[in-house]
Structures are given as C-alpha cells and as structure tokens.
Coordinates of C-alpha atoms and ligand atoms in Angstrom, one line a residue:
M1 CA 7.2 -41.6 16.0
L2 CA 9.4 -40.5 13.1
E3 CA 12.1 -42.6 11.5
I4 CA 14.2 -41.2 8.7
E5 CA 17.0 -42.9 7.0
K6 CA 19.3 -41.4 4.4
L7 CA 17.3 -38.3 3.5
N8 CA 18.7 -36.3 0.6
V9 CA 17.5 -33.0 -0.7
R10 CA 19.0 -31.5 -3.9
Y11 CA 18.3 -28.1 -5.4
G12 CA 19.7 -28.3 -8.9
G13 CA 23.5 -28.7 -8.4
I14 CA 23.3 -28.0 -4.6
H15 CA 23.2 -31.1 -2.4
A16 CA 21.6 -29.5 0.6
V17 CA 20.9 -32.6 2.7
R18 CA 23.1 -35.6 2.5
D19 CA 22.1 -39.0 3.9
V20 CA 20.6 -37.6 7.0
S21 CA 19.2 -40.2 9.4
L22 CA 17.3 -39.3 12.5
S23 CA 14.6 -40.6 14.8
I24 CA 12.1 -38.9 17.1
A25 CA 10.3 -40.7 19.8
R26 CA 6.9 -39.7 21.0
G27 CA 7.1 -37.0 23.7
E28 CA 10.6 -35.9 22.8
I29 CA 11.9 -32.5 22.0
V30 CA 14.5 -33.1 19.3
T31 CA 16.6 -30.3 17.9
L32 CA 18.7 -29.8 14.8
I33 CA 21.4 -27.2 15.2
G34 CA 24.0 -26.0 12.8
A35 CA 25.4 -22.9 11.0
N36 CA 23.6 -21.0 8.2
G37 CA 23.0 -23.1 5.2
A38 CA 23.7 -26.4 7.0
G39 CA 20.5 -27.9 5.7
K40 CA 18.3 -27.6 8.8
S41 CA 15.3 -25.9 7.1
S42 CA 15.6 -28.2 4.1
T43 CA 15.4 -31.2 6.4
I44 CA 12.2 -30.1 8.1
R45 CA 10.7 -28.9 4.9
A46 CA 11.3 -32.3 3.4
I47 CA 9.5 -33.9 6.4
M48 CA 6.6 -31.6 5.8
G49 CA 6.5 -32.5 2.1
L50 CA 7.4 -28.9 1.0
V51 CA 10.5 -29.8 -0.9
K52 CA 11.3 -32.7 -3.2
A53 CA 13.4 -35.2 -1.3
A54 CA 14.6 -38.8 -1.6
S55 CA 15.1 -41.1 1.4
A56 CA 15.6 -44.8 2.1
K57 CA 12.9 -44.5 4.8
M58 CA 10.6 -41.8 6.2
A59 CA 8.0 -43.4 8.4
Y60 CA 5.6 -41.7 10.7
T61 CA 3.8 -43.6 13.4
S62 CA 0.6 -41.8 14.4
P63 CA -0.1 -41.7 18.1
R64 CA -3.8 -41.4 17.1
T65 CA -4.0 -44.8 15.4
G66 CA -0.7 -46.5 16.1
Q67 CA -0.3 -47.1 12.4
T68 CA 3.1 -46.5 10.7
I69 CA 2.8 -44.7 7.4
P70 CA 5.5 -44.0 4.8
L71 CA 5.5 -40.2 4.2
S72 CA 7.0 -40.2 0.8
G73 CA 4.4 -39.7 -1.8
L74 CA 2.1 -37.8 0.6
S75 CA 1.3 -34.1 0.0
A76 CA 2.0 -31.5 2.7
D77 CA -1.8 -31.4 3.2
E78 CA -2.0 -35.1 3.8
R79 CA 0.9 -34.8 6.3
V80 CA -1.0 -32.1 8.2
K81 CA -4.0 -34.4 8.4
L82 CA -1.8 -37.1 9.8
G83 CA -0.8 -34.7 12.6
I84 CA 2.4 -33.0 11.5
A85 CA 2.7 -29.2 11.4
L86 CA 5.4 -26.7 10.7
S87 CA 5.8 -23.2 12.0
P88 CA 8.1 -21.8 9.2
E89 CA 11.1 -19.7 9.5
G90 CA 10.5 -16.0 8.7
R91 CA 7.1 -16.3 10.2
R92 CA 5.1 -16.2 7.0
I93 CA 2.0 -14.9 8.5
L94 CA -0.4 -13.1 6.3
P95 CA 0.1 -9.4 7.0
H96 CA -3.3 -8.1 5.8
L97 CA -5.3 -10.6 7.8
T98 CA -6.0 -10.2 11.5
V99 CA -4.5 -12.3 14.2
E100 CA -7.7 -14.3 14.4
E101 CA -8.0 -14.8 10.7
N102 CA -4.4 -16.0 10.6
L103 CA -5.2 -18.5 13.3
R104 CA -8.2 -19.7 11.4
L105 CA -6.0 -20.4 8.4
G106 CA -4.0 -22.8 10.5
A107 CA -7.2 -24.9 11.0
Y108 CA -8.0 -25.1 7.3
S109 CA -7.8 -28.9 7.4
R110 CA -10.5 -29.1 10.0
S111 CA -14.3 -28.5 10.1
D112 CA -15.1 -29.0 13.8
A113 CA -16.1 -25.5 14.8
A114 CA -16.1 -26.2 18.5
G115 CA -12.7 -27.8 18.5
I116 CA -11.3 -24.9 16.4
A117 CA -12.7 -22.4 18.9
E118 CA -11.2 -24.4 21.7
D119 CA -7.7 -24.5 20.1
M120 CA -7.9 -20.8 19.4
E121 CA -8.4 -20.2 23.1
Y122 CA -5.5 -22.6 23.8
G123 CA -3.3 -20.5 21.6
Y124 CA -4.4 -17.4 23.3
S125 CA -3.7 -18.9 26.7
L126 CA -0.1 -19.6 25.6
F127 CA 0.2 -16.2 24.1
P128 CA -2.1 -13.7 25.9
R129 CA -0.6 -10.9 23.9
L130 CA -2.2 -12.4 20.8
K131 CA -5.6 -12.4 22.4
E132 CA -5.3 -8.7 23.2
R133 CA -4.4 -8.1 19.5
R134 CA -6.8 -10.6 17.9
R135 CA -8.4 -8.0 15.7
Q136 CA -5.1 -6.3 14.7
R137 CA -3.6 -7.0 11.3
G138 CA -0.7 -9.5 11.4
G139 CA 1.6 -7.1 9.5
T140 CA 1.3 -4.6 12.3
L141 CA 2.5 -7.0 15.0
S142 CA 6.1 -6.8 16.3
G143 CA 8.6 -9.4 15.2
G144 CA 8.2 -11.3 18.4
E145 CA 4.4 -11.2 18.2
Q146 CA 4.5 -12.4 14.6
Q147 CA 6.7 -15.3 15.8
M148 CA 4.2 -16.2 18.5
L149 CA 1.4 -16.0 15.9
A150 CA 3.3 -18.4 13.6
V151 CA 3.6 -20.9 16.5
A152 CA 0.0 -20.5 17.6
R153 CA -1.1 -20.9 13.9
A154 CA 0.8 -24.2 13.6
L155 CA -0.9 -25.5 16.7
M156 CA -4.3 -24.8 15.1
S157 CA -4.1 -28.1 13.1
R158 CA -3.8 -29.9 16.5
P159 CA -0.5 -31.5 15.6
D160 CA 1.0 -34.5 17.4
L161 CA 4.4 -33.6 15.9
L162 CA 5.1 -29.8 15.8
M163 CA 8.1 -28.6 13.9
L164 CA 9.4 -25.2 14.6
D165 CA 11.9 -23.5 12.3
E166 CA 14.0 -20.9 14.2
P167 CA 11.3 -19.7 16.6
S168 CA 13.8 -17.5 18.4
L169 CA 15.2 -15.8 15.3
G170 CA 15.5 -12.0 15.8
L171 CA 13.9 -12.0 19.2
A172 CA 15.1 -10.0 22.2
P173 CA 16.6 -12.2 24.9
I174 CA 13.6 -11.9 27.2
L175 CA 11.3 -13.1 24.4
V176 CA 13.7 -15.9 23.5
E177 CA 13.3 -17.1 27.1
E178 CA 9.5 -16.8 26.8
V179 CA 9.4 -18.7 23.5
F180 CA 11.5 -21.6 24.9
G181 CA 9.4 -21.7 28.0
I182 CA 6.3 -22.1 25.8
I183 CA 8.1 -24.9 23.8
R184 CA 8.6 -26.8 27.1
T185 CA 4.9 -26.2 28.0
I186 CA 3.6 -27.4 24.6
N187 CA 5.8 -30.5 25.0
A188 CA 4.7 -31.2 28.6
Q189 CA 1.1 -31.1 27.3
G190 CA 1.9 -34.1 25.1
R191 CA 3.2 -32.7 21.8
T192 CA 6.4 -34.0 20.2
I193 CA 8.6 -31.3 19.0
L194 CA 11.3 -31.0 16.3
L195 CA 13.1 -27.7 16.7
V196 CA 15.5 -26.1 14.2
E197 CA 17.6 -23.5 15.9
Q198 CA 20.7 -21.3 15.5
N199 CA 20.5 -20.5 19.2
A200 CA 22.3 -23.8 20.0
F201 CA 22.6 -23.1 23.7
A202 CA 18.9 -22.5 24.3
A203 CA 17.9 -25.4 22.0
L204 CA 20.3 -27.9 23.7
K205 CA 19.0 -26.9 27.1
V206 CA 15.4 -27.9 26.2
A207 CA 16.2 -30.8 23.9
H208 CA 16.1 -34.5 24.9
K209 CA 18.0 -35.3 21.8
A210 CA 20.1 -33.2 19.3
Y211 CA 21.7 -33.5 15.9
V212 CA 24.3 -31.3 14.5
L213 CA 24.2 -30.6 10.8
E214 CA 27.3 -29.5 8.9
T215 CA 27.1 -28.9 5.2
G216 CA 24.0 -31.1 4.9
A217 CA 25.2 -34.1 6.9
V218 CA 24.8 -35.1 10.6
T219 CA 28.2 -34.9 12.2
I220 CA 27.4 -35.2 15.9
Q221 CA 24.4 -36.5 17.8
G222 CA 23.5 -37.2 21.4
S223 CA 21.4 -35.9 24.3
G224 CA 21.0 -32.2 24.8
E225 CA 23.1 -32.5 27.9
E226 CA 25.9 -34.5 26.2
L227 CA 26.1 -31.9 23.5
L228 CA 26.2 -29.0 25.9
R229 CA 29.3 -30.6 27.4
D230 CA 30.9 -31.6 24.2
P231 CA 34.1 -29.6 23.6
R232 CA 33.5 -29.6 19.8
I233 CA 30.1 -28.1 20.3
R234 CA 31.3 -25.6 22.9
E235 CA 34.0 -24.5 20.5
A236 CA 31.9 -24.2 17.3
Y237 CA 28.5 -23.2 18.6
L238 CA 28.6 -22.0 22.1
G239 CA 31.4 -19.5 21.9
G240 CA 34.1 -21.7 23.6
Ligands
ATP1 P1 19.7 -21.2 7.9 O1 20.0 -21.4 9.3 O2 20.5 -20.1 7.2 O3 18.2 -21.1 7.6 P2 19.6 -24.0 7.1 O4 20.5 -24.8 7.9 O5 18.2 -24.0 7.4 O6 20.2 -22.5 7.1 P3 18.8 -24.6 4.4 O7 17.9 -23.4 4.3 O8 18.2 -25.9 4.5 O9 19.8 -24.4 5.6 O10 19.8 -24.5 3.1 C1 20.7 -25.5 2.8 C2 21.4 -25.1 1.5 O11 20.5 -25.3 0.4 C3 21.9 -23.7 1.4 O12 23.1 -23.7 0.7 C4 20.9 -23.0 0.6 O13 21.4 -21.9 -0.1 C5 20.3 -24.0 -0.3 N1 18.9 -23.9 -0.7 C6 17.9 -23.8 0.2 N2 16.7 -23.6 -0.4 C7 17.0 -23.6 -1.8 C8 16.3 -23.4 -2.9 N3 14.9 -23.3 -2.9 N4 16.9 -23.4 -4.1 C9 18.3 -23.5 -4.2 N5 19.1 -23.7 -3.1 C10 18.4 -23.7 -1.9

C-alpha cells in the first residue's frame, strides 16, 4: 500500500531522516519506534506532506482504485483525499471548539452529510466518552480525552491509511490499554495503520511489522514478535 525508498528530511543543518526505506501492506499495523528525536514524527509528517522531504520513491496504492500514485508533489490536502490521515502528536485539537466541531473539521475534505454523520457516530461508538462530551469545548477535555478526540478526528476523513503519532503519550496505564485496544479494533475493521510510539512494548505487541529508528536511520526491522524477543530491543527499549 505504501512503498518508501530512501526518504530524507532535513531542517537546515539537521539531517532528521536518513535514507529511510519502509513498506506497509494493506491491513497491517506497522510501527516506528525509537528514542526522542530519532526522526519518527518527521517520517510520518513527510508521508502526510507536512514537511519538505526527498525520496527515491514514495508510492501509495489506493485500495479504493487499485492505482499506484507517487506522493511527492502532492499537497497534504490531496493526500487526505487519497485516503491518508494523521492524528498528530500533541493532540492539536482546537480548544475553543466543541468536541463535535472538532470532529467536523476532520471531515473538511468531504461534502457527503449522511456519510459524515455516520462516521461521527462511528467515532462515538469507539469513544463513548466523546459522545457524552460532544458539546464540551475541546480545551476542557482531559489529556486522554483529547487524545481520543485527535484519533476520532483523523478517522473523520475515512482514511484507508491512518497514521497515529504517539497516541499513548502522557496517558495513564489504563488509558494506554484502551487506546491500543481501539487501534486493534480500527485495524480489524479494515484500516491500515502506521503507528509512531515511544511505548515500544505496547506498540510491538500490536504491530505486524516494526522499524527501529536511531538518529534518523532504520537500524532494526522485523515482525513485532521478533523485535519483542530481540536482545538489542530488550536492552535499549524494553528495560532489559
Ligand atoms: P519524539 O519522539 O521526541 O517526538 P521523533 O523521533 O518523532 O522524536 P522528530 O520529531 O522527527 O523525532 O525529530 C527529529 C529531529 O529533527 C530532532 O533532532 C528534532 O529536533 C529535529 N526537528 C524536528 N522538527 C524540526 C523543525 N521544524 N525544525 C528544526 N529541527 C526539527
């Protein structure tokens, strides 16, 4: 579904992503793990078209049409229309808008009112707490609820490929479990997922495939299970 070869992202003198190659098959949960500043967010922001990037290949095959399309040169908006969505790190919900208004923003690329209403109900079914709070301002939600709103909002564009940037960041352990359970559900319902996480253990447990990024480059890759057993991963990311 997504094939990337030699992706590079530079911010002035900082070479944040170095020749990263990765592939995501339809129906998979793929995770990128790594320490702070390893280049995880930069990689998914480059896929979304939110940062300037160079690559030898970045091709997206749409499950809707079967067509393979080079992403470079497309705006973030155009990528959303193709079926790619990002739930960004730090939540980035709009604090003065209500939960419902925030969700509507996620559907800005669409005009099918009935479908939008249906997807809003879908979001509420995944996160019943958001439904109870639908008229509450986003800024008054708890951190965990804002995180849920960010995920539900990304789903409002009806993506085939959903990218999640640190969905468990700052959440209490019980909520981390809930969020990972929902990631599995969303995937089981047919969406392909690219997950960026610092919580390597939780991410590897749900992932079909995983890549470890260190200072901008992929150093280890394999199935989630393989990486959970890998002594290098256990030492560096899973506390031995
Ligand atoms: P974290 O887990 O801390 O979010 P990350 O793996 O997602 O980290 P990135 O956010 O991709 O890492 O950052 C990679 C490197 O690029 C870091 O050194 C960061 O300081 C730098 N960087 C990221 N965004 C910018 C920017 N807009 N301008 C300059 N440098 C940036």
